[in-house]
Coordinates of C-alpha atoms in Angstrom, one line a residue:
Chain A
M109 CA 57.0 5.8 69.7
T110 CA 56.5 8.2 66.9
G111 CA 57.7 7.9 63.3
R112 CA 58.7 10.9 61.3
R113 CA 56.4 12.2 58.6
R114 CA 57.5 14.6 55.8
P115 CA 55.0 17.1 54.3
G116 CA 53.3 15.2 51.5
A117 CA 54.5 11.8 52.6
G118 CA 51.7 9.3 52.6
S119 CA 49.6 11.2 50.1
R120 CA 51.3 9.5 47.2
D121 CA 50.3 6.0 46.0
V122 CA 53.3 3.9 46.5
S123 CA 51.8 0.6 45.6
G124 CA 50.0 1.1 42.4
A125 CA 51.4 2.0 39.0
S126 CA 51.6 5.7 38.1
G127 CA 49.5 7.3 35.4
W128 CA 52.5 7.2 33.1
A129 CA 53.2 3.5 33.9
R130 CA 49.7 2.6 32.8
V131 CA 50.1 4.4 29.6
A132 CA 53.6 3.0 28.9
E133 CA 52.5 -0.5 29.7
R134 CA 49.5 -0.5 27.5
G135 CA 50.3 -2.5 24.4
S136 CA 53.6 -0.9 23.7
L137 CA 55.2 -4.3 23.5
L138 CA 53.5 -5.4 20.3
G139 CA 54.3 -2.1 18.5
L140 CA 57.9 -2.3 19.6
R141 CA 58.3 -5.9 18.4
I142 CA 56.8 -5.1 15.0
T143 CA 59.1 -2.1 14.6
I144 CA 62.2 -4.2 15.6
G145 CA 61.3 -6.9 13.1
C146 CA 60.7 -4.4 10.4
Y147 CA 64.0 -2.6 11.1
R148 CA 65.9 -5.8 10.9
L149 CA 64.1 -6.9 7.7
F150 CA 63.8 -3.6 5.7
G151 CA 66.1 -1.1 7.4
R152 CA 65.4 2.4 8.5
P153 CA 63.3 4.1 5.7
L154 CA 60.6 1.5 5.5
S155 CA 60.5 1.0 9.2
L156 CA 59.8 4.7 9.7
V157 CA 56.7 4.3 7.5
L158 CA 55.5 1.6 9.9
V159 CA 56.3 3.7 12.9
H160 CA 54.0 6.4 11.7
A161 CA 51.2 3.9 11.3
I162 CA 51.8 2.7 14.9
V163 CA 51.8 6.2 16.1
L164 CA 48.5 6.9 14.5
Y165 CA 47.0 3.9 16.2
Y166 CA 48.2 4.9 19.6
F167 CA 47.2 8.5 19.0
L168 CA 43.7 7.4 18.4
A169 CA 43.6 4.8 21.1
L170 CA 45.1 6.6 24.1
R171 CA 42.6 9.3 24.9
R172 CA 44.0 10.2 28.3
A173 CA 47.5 10.6 26.9
R174 CA 46.2 12.7 24.1
R175 CA 44.4 15.0 26.5
A176 CA 47.6 15.3 28.6
S177 CA 49.6 16.0 25.5
R178 CA 47.2 18.9 24.5
A179 CA 47.3 20.3 28.0
Y180 CA 51.1 20.3 28.0
L181 CA 51.2 21.9 24.5
R182 CA 48.8 24.6 25.6
R183 CA 51.1 25.4 28.6
M184 CA 54.1 25.4 26.3
A185 CA 52.3 27.7 23.9
S186 CA 51.7 30.1 26.7
Q187 CA 55.5 30.7 27.0
P188 CA 56.9 33.1 24.5
E189 CA 59.9 30.9 23.6
G190 CA 57.8 27.8 23.7
A191 CA 55.2 29.2 21.3
R192 CA 57.9 30.0 18.8
A193 CA 59.4 26.5 19.1
L194 CA 56.1 24.8 18.7
G195 CA 55.5 26.7 15.5
R196 CA 51.8 25.9 15.4
R197 CA 48.7 26.1 17.6
P198 CA 48.5 23.5 20.4
G199 CA 45.7 21.5 18.6
T200 CA 45.4 18.0 17.3
P201 CA 48.1 18.2 14.6
A202 CA 50.6 19.4 17.3
S203 CA 49.5 16.6 19.6
F204 CA 50.1 14.1 16.8
L205 CA 53.6 15.5 16.3
H206 CA 54.1 15.1 20.1
F207 CA 53.2 11.4 19.9
R208 CA 55.3 10.9 16.8
A209 CA 58.4 12.4 18.5
F210 CA 58.1 9.7 21.2
A211 CA 57.9 6.9 18.7
L212 CA 60.9 8.2 16.8
S213 CA 62.8 8.4 20.1
I214 CA 61.9 4.7 20.8
F215 CA 62.9 3.9 17.3
D216 CA 66.4 5.4 17.8
R217 CA 66.6 3.6 21.1
I218 CA 66.2 0.4 19.3
V219 CA 68.9 1.4 16.9
L220 CA 71.2 2.0 19.9
W221 CA 70.3 -1.2 21.5
L222 CA 70.9 -3.2 18.3
G223 CA 74.5 -1.8 18.6
R224 CA 74.2 0.3 15.5
E225 CA 75.4 3.6 17.1
G226 CA 77.0 4.4 13.8
D227 CA 73.5 5.0 12.3
L228 CA 73.1 7.9 14.7
E229 CA 75.1 11.1 15.0
F230 CA 75.8 12.9 18.3
D231 CA 76.8 16.5 18.5
V232 CA 78.0 16.9 22.1
H233 CA 78.2 20.1 24.0
G234 CA 79.7 20.8 27.4
M235 CA 81.2 17.3 28.2
E236 CA 84.7 18.7 28.8
A237 CA 83.7 20.5 32.0
C238 CA 82.1 17.3 33.3
H239 CA 85.1 15.2 32.5
R240 CA 87.4 17.5 34.4
L241 CA 85.4 16.8 37.6
L242 CA 85.4 13.0 37.4
R243 CA 88.1 11.2 39.4
S244 CA 89.0 7.6 39.7
D245 CA 87.7 7.4 43.3
R246 CA 84.7 9.8 42.9
G247 CA 82.2 9.7 40.1
A248 CA 79.2 11.9 39.6
I249 CA 75.4 11.9 39.7
V250 CA 73.8 12.8 36.3
V251 CA 70.3 14.0 36.4
G252 CA 68.3 13.9 33.2
A253 CA 64.6 14.0 32.2
H254 CA 62.0 12.4 30.0
L255 CA 63.0 14.9 27.4
G256 CA 64.7 13.7 24.2
S257 CA 66.7 10.5 24.5
F258 CA 68.2 9.5 27.9
D259 CA 69.6 6.4 26.1
A260 CA 72.0 8.7 24.1
L261 CA 73.9 8.7 27.4
R262 CA 74.8 5.1 26.7
A263 CA 76.3 5.9 23.4
L264 CA 78.2 8.8 25.0
A265 CA 79.5 6.5 27.7
K266 CA 80.8 4.1 25.1
R267 CA 82.4 6.9 23.2
D268 CA 84.1 8.5 26.2
S269 CA 84.8 5.2 28.0
I270 CA 82.8 6.2 31.1
A271 CA 81.1 3.6 33.3
V272 CA 77.5 4.6 33.5
N273 CA 74.9 3.1 35.7
V274 CA 71.3 4.0 35.1
L275 CA 68.9 4.1 38.1
M276 CA 65.6 3.0 36.9
F277 CA 62.2 2.4 38.3
T278 CA 62.1 -0.9 36.6
R279 CA 58.5 -1.8 37.3
N280 CA 57.5 0.9 34.8
A281 CA 60.0 -0.1 32.2
R282 CA 60.1 -3.9 32.7
R283 CA 58.5 -4.8 29.5
I284 CA 60.5 -2.5 27.2
N285 CA 63.7 -3.5 29.0
A286 CA 62.9 -7.2 28.4
I287 CA 62.9 -6.5 24.7
M288 CA 66.1 -4.5 24.9
R289 CA 67.8 -7.4 26.7
Q290 CA 66.7 -9.8 23.9
L291 CA 68.1 -7.4 21.3
S292 CA 71.4 -7.0 22.9
P293 CA 72.0 -9.9 25.4
E294 CA 75.8 -9.5 25.3
A295 CA 75.6 -5.9 26.2
E296 CA 76.7 -4.9 29.7
V297 CA 73.5 -3.3 30.8
R298 CA 74.2 -1.6 34.1
V299 CA 70.9 -0.8 35.6
V300 CA 70.5 -0.1 39.2
E301 CA 66.9 -0.9 40.2
A302 CA 65.2 1.5 42.4
G303 CA 62.3 0.6 44.6
P304 CA 60.5 1.6 47.8
S305 CA 62.7 1.1 50.9
A306 CA 65.5 -0.3 48.8
F307 CA 68.4 0.3 51.3
D308 CA 70.7 -1.7 49.1
T309 CA 70.0 0.5 46.1
V310 CA 71.7 3.4 47.9
L311 CA 74.6 1.2 48.8
R312 CA 75.0 0.2 45.2
I313 CA 74.9 3.8 44.2
R314 CA 77.5 4.7 46.7
A315 CA 79.8 1.9 45.5
C316 CA 79.4 3.1 41.9
I317 CA 80.4 6.7 42.9
E318 CA 83.4 5.4 44.9
R319 CA 84.6 3.5 41.9
G320 CA 84.6 6.8 39.9
E321 CA 81.5 5.8 37.9
V322 CA 78.5 7.9 36.8
V323 CA 75.1 7.2 38.2
A324 CA 72.4 8.6 36.0
M325 CA 68.8 9.2 37.0
L326 CA 65.7 10.9 35.7
G327 CA 64.8 13.9 37.8
D328 CA 61.5 15.1 36.4
R329 CA 59.0 12.6 37.8
V330 CA 58.3 11.6 41.4
E331 CA 58.0 7.9 41.1
P332 CA 56.1 5.8 43.6
G333 CA 59.4 4.7 45.3
D334 CA 60.2 8.3 46.2
R335 CA 57.7 8.2 49.0
G336 CA 57.2 11.9 49.6
R337 CA 60.9 12.8 48.8
S338 CA 59.9 15.6 46.6
C339 CA 60.1 19.4 46.5
E340 CA 58.2 22.0 44.6
V341 CA 59.7 24.0 41.7
S342 CA 58.3 26.3 39.1
F343 CA 58.2 24.7 35.6
L344 CA 56.7 26.3 32.6
G345 CA 54.9 28.8 34.7
A346 CA 53.3 26.6 37.3
P347 CA 54.5 24.6 40.4
V348 CA 55.3 21.0 40.1
A349 CA 56.8 18.3 42.4
I350 CA 60.1 16.8 41.4
P351 CA 62.3 14.2 43.3
E352 CA 64.9 15.4 45.8
A353 CA 67.0 12.2 45.5
P354 CA 69.6 13.4 42.9
Y355 CA 70.5 16.4 45.0
L356 CA 70.5 14.6 48.3
L357 CA 72.6 11.7 46.9
A358 CA 75.1 14.1 45.4
G359 CA 75.4 15.8 48.8
L360 CA 75.6 12.6 50.9
L361 CA 78.1 11.0 48.5
D362 CA 80.1 14.2 48.1
C363 CA 80.2 14.2 44.4
P364 CA 79.5 16.6 41.5
L365 CA 76.1 16.9 40.0
F366 CA 75.6 17.1 36.2
F367 CA 72.6 17.8 34.0
M368 CA 72.3 16.0 30.7
V369 CA 69.8 15.9 27.9
A370 CA 70.0 14.7 24.3
L371 CA 67.6 16.3 21.8
R372 CA 66.8 14.9 18.4
S373 CA 67.7 17.5 15.8
G374 CA 66.9 15.5 12.7
A375 CA 66.8 12.0 11.2
G376 CA 69.3 10.0 13.3
R377 CA 70.9 13.2 14.7
Y378 CA 71.1 14.3 18.3
R379 CA 72.5 17.3 20.1
V380 CA 73.7 16.3 23.5
F381 CA 74.0 19.0 26.2
A382 CA 75.9 18.4 29.4
E383 CA 76.1 20.9 32.2
V384 CA 77.6 21.1 35.6
L385 CA 74.8 21.8 38.1
A386 CA 77.2 21.8 41.0
E387 CA 80.9 20.9 41.3
S388 CA 80.2 19.7 44.8
V389 CA 77.1 19.6 46.9
E390 CA 77.4 20.5 50.5
L391 CA 74.3 19.8 52.6
P392 CA 74.8 20.7 56.2
R393 CA 71.8 19.3 58.0
S394 CA 70.6 22.8 59.2
E395 CA 70.4 24.1 55.6
R396 CA 69.6 20.9 53.7
D397 CA 66.1 21.6 52.6
K398 CA 67.0 25.1 51.5
R399 CA 70.0 23.9 49.5
I400 CA 68.0 21.0 47.9
R401 CA 65.3 23.5 46.8
E402 CA 68.0 25.7 45.2
L403 CA 69.5 22.8 43.3
A404 CA 66.1 21.5 42.2
A405 CA 65.1 25.0 41.0
A406 CA 68.4 25.2 39.0
Y407 CA 67.6 21.8 37.4
A408 CA 64.0 22.9 36.6
S409 CA 65.3 26.1 35.0
R410 CA 67.7 24.2 32.7
L411 CA 65.1 21.7 31.9
E412 CA 62.6 24.4 31.0
H413 CA 65.3 26.0 28.7
Y414 CA 65.9 22.7 26.8
C415 CA 62.2 21.8 26.8
E416 CA 61.5 25.1 25.0
M417 CA 64.2 24.2 22.5
A418 CA 62.5 20.9 21.7
P419 CA 58.9 21.1 22.9
Y420 CA 57.7 18.0 21.1
Q421 CA 60.3 15.8 22.9
W422 CA 58.8 16.1 26.3
F423 CA 57.7 12.5 27.0
N424 CA 55.4 12.8 30.0
Y425 CA 52.0 11.9 28.7
F426 CA 50.0 12.4 31.9
D427 CA 48.7 15.4 33.8
Y428 CA 52.2 16.5 34.8
W429 CA 51.2 19.5 36.9
N430 CA 48.6 17.5 38.9
Q431 CA 50.4 14.3 39.3
D432 CA 48.5 13.1 42.4
R433 CA 45.2 13.5 40.7
S434 CA 46.3 11.8 37.5
R435 CA 47.5 8.6 39.4
Chain B
M43 CA 84.2 12.9 67.5
R44 CA 85.3 16.2 68.9
A45 CA 88.6 16.5 70.7
G46 CA 88.2 15.3 74.2
E47 CA 85.2 13.1 73.5
S48 CA 85.7 9.4 73.8
L49 CA 84.3 6.8 71.5
P50 CA 81.4 4.7 72.8
V51 CA 82.7 1.4 74.0
D52 CA 79.9 -0.8 75.2
R53 CA 76.7 -1.7 73.4
R54 CA 74.6 0.6 75.5
E55 CA 76.7 3.7 74.7
V56 CA 76.7 2.8 71.0
L57 CA 72.9 2.5 71.0
D58 CA 72.7 5.9 72.7
E59 CA 75.0 7.3 70.0
V60 CA 72.8 5.9 67.2
R61 CA 69.7 7.3 68.8
A62 CA 71.4 10.7 69.2
S63 CA 72.3 10.7 65.6
M64 CA 68.7 10.2 64.7
A65 CA 67.9 13.7 65.9
G66 CA 69.3 14.9 62.6
L67 CA 66.6 13.0 60.8
G68 CA 63.8 14.7 62.6
L69 CA 63.3 12.0 65.2
C70 CA 63.3 12.5 69.0
P71 CA 66.0 10.1 70.4
A72 CA 63.9 9.5 73.6
D73 CA 61.1 8.1 71.4
V74 CA 63.2 5.6 69.6
P75 CA 63.3 2.1 71.2
S76 CA 66.0 -0.2 70.1
T77 CA 63.4 -2.6 68.6
A78 CA 62.0 0.0 66.3
H79 CA 62.0 -1.0 62.6
L80 CA 63.6 1.8 60.6
V81 CA 61.0 1.7 57.8
D82 CA 57.8 0.5 59.3
D83 CA 58.1 2.2 62.7
L84 CA 60.2 5.3 62.1
G85 CA 59.3 6.0 58.5
L86 CA 62.9 6.2 57.3
D87 CA 63.7 5.7 53.6
S88 CA 66.9 4.5 52.0
L89 CA 68.2 8.1 51.8
D90 CA 67.6 8.7 55.5
W91 CA 69.4 5.5 56.2
I92 CA 72.5 6.1 54.2
D93 CA 72.6 9.6 55.7
L94 CA 72.5 8.1 59.2
A95 CA 75.2 5.5 58.3
M96 CA 77.5 8.0 56.8
H97 CA 77.0 10.4 59.7
L98 CA 77.9 7.7 62.1
E99 CA 80.9 6.6 60.0
E100 CA 82.2 10.2 59.9
K101 CA 81.5 11.0 63.6
L102 CA 83.0 7.8 64.9
S103 CA 85.8 7.4 62.3
I104 CA 84.6 3.9 61.3
A105 CA 83.8 2.1 58.1
I106 CA 80.7 -0.1 58.2
R107 CA 80.9 -3.0 55.8
E108 CA 78.4 -2.8 53.0
E109 CA 77.2 -6.4 53.4
A110 CA 76.6 -5.6 57.1
L111 CA 74.6 -2.4 56.2
A112 CA 72.4 -4.2 53.7
S113 CA 70.8 -6.5 56.3
V114 CA 70.0 -3.7 58.8
R115 CA 66.3 -3.6 59.8
T116 CA 66.0 -2.1 63.3
V117 CA 67.7 0.5 65.5
Q118 CA 69.4 -2.3 67.4
D119 CA 70.8 -3.7 64.1
V120 CA 72.4 -0.3 63.4
A121 CA 73.9 -0.2 66.8
D122 CA 75.3 -3.8 66.4
R123 CA 76.9 -2.9 63.1
V124 CA 78.4 0.2 64.5
H125 CA 79.7 -1.7 67.6
A126 CA 81.3 -4.3 65.3
A127 CA 82.9 -1.6 63.2
L128 CA 84.3 0.1 66.3
A129 CA 85.6 -3.3 67.6
E130 CA 87.3 -3.9 64.2
G131 CA 88.9 -0.5 64.4
R132 CA 90.4 -1.5 67.8
G133 CA 91.5 -4.8 66.4
A134 CA 89.3 -6.7 68.8
P135 CA 86.7 -9.4 67.8
A136 CA 83.2 -8.0 67.4

């Protein structure tokens, strides 16, 4: 008897935490708790002062993340559009701004989870085209990235009365999510947990789509649970592996595929961009790999475009272009 | 099923149909014993598995119950669920 092996399968660590997971898990809990307490006690302006102090601490303490940040910024600076958007050399000050952007994103995430959406402003582009493709018996897959705020999707869902389910690799986010649940225990948090060999995960996704709901997932990192389900695309001038799952799911479940990203444009302000990557995804078995590569390349191209619009809001603080080596 | 083709009736035929459908996942049907574990022995992941289930549903015009799908572990389990769904479609007890 022979099992099937995909190229690359087995080379990825599916049991240990990823490089990013190690960074995210390291001590973020305390900083988050302090920020939440401060926000509740003193409001936004004073809390922001504290956020900067916390950012400085993490910036000094997380050497690997700092190195990864600088490597990313150098790559961004090598792109004409990216260099313009950075507005400075990819040195230590730029790297600090990169860390600061992440802290501000987490800060706004807390605001959202405290139910204070009114404190934030969303300027939404392109949602109409997506709405037109949603049906009561067939939802959509939304693919996002660790760029800007993925949580803005929740505010958008509330505004537009769309049922949104977020597929999460919860082992990475468990600690942050525990806090979020404490903040907003009454909120209907619809998280679909993803994990290795989770057959029922796919069934739950299928059920969501058949109810006309949206299933959102991040498409820029190959998580341990993806087990070799990745394809190579060009991103910021170099090849990188991204997960196939969003494209394969959209094809198998016969639903539209959207791209969405929310970029912070100022204090408490976000520009949300929604695009239709595919109105429907047909994946005949004979052309499946080719079609998935095309969709993944289209995603990477749009991601690159938005990343160049907001280069400091790219929240992957590990050696993104050499993920296997950084894990 | 194509016009002229008949639906599998007994468990053996259903098992053969399941095995044949696995060719689309890059597996050789002749190398797939009924006792093979989908994950541990065949290296399938959840996306392969939903692909297989939906392919069988479409090909045989059946609907496999979600609760039945969730407990599937081996090739024989898949065949059993398909057999039950076919029997339900005919109005007979599984």
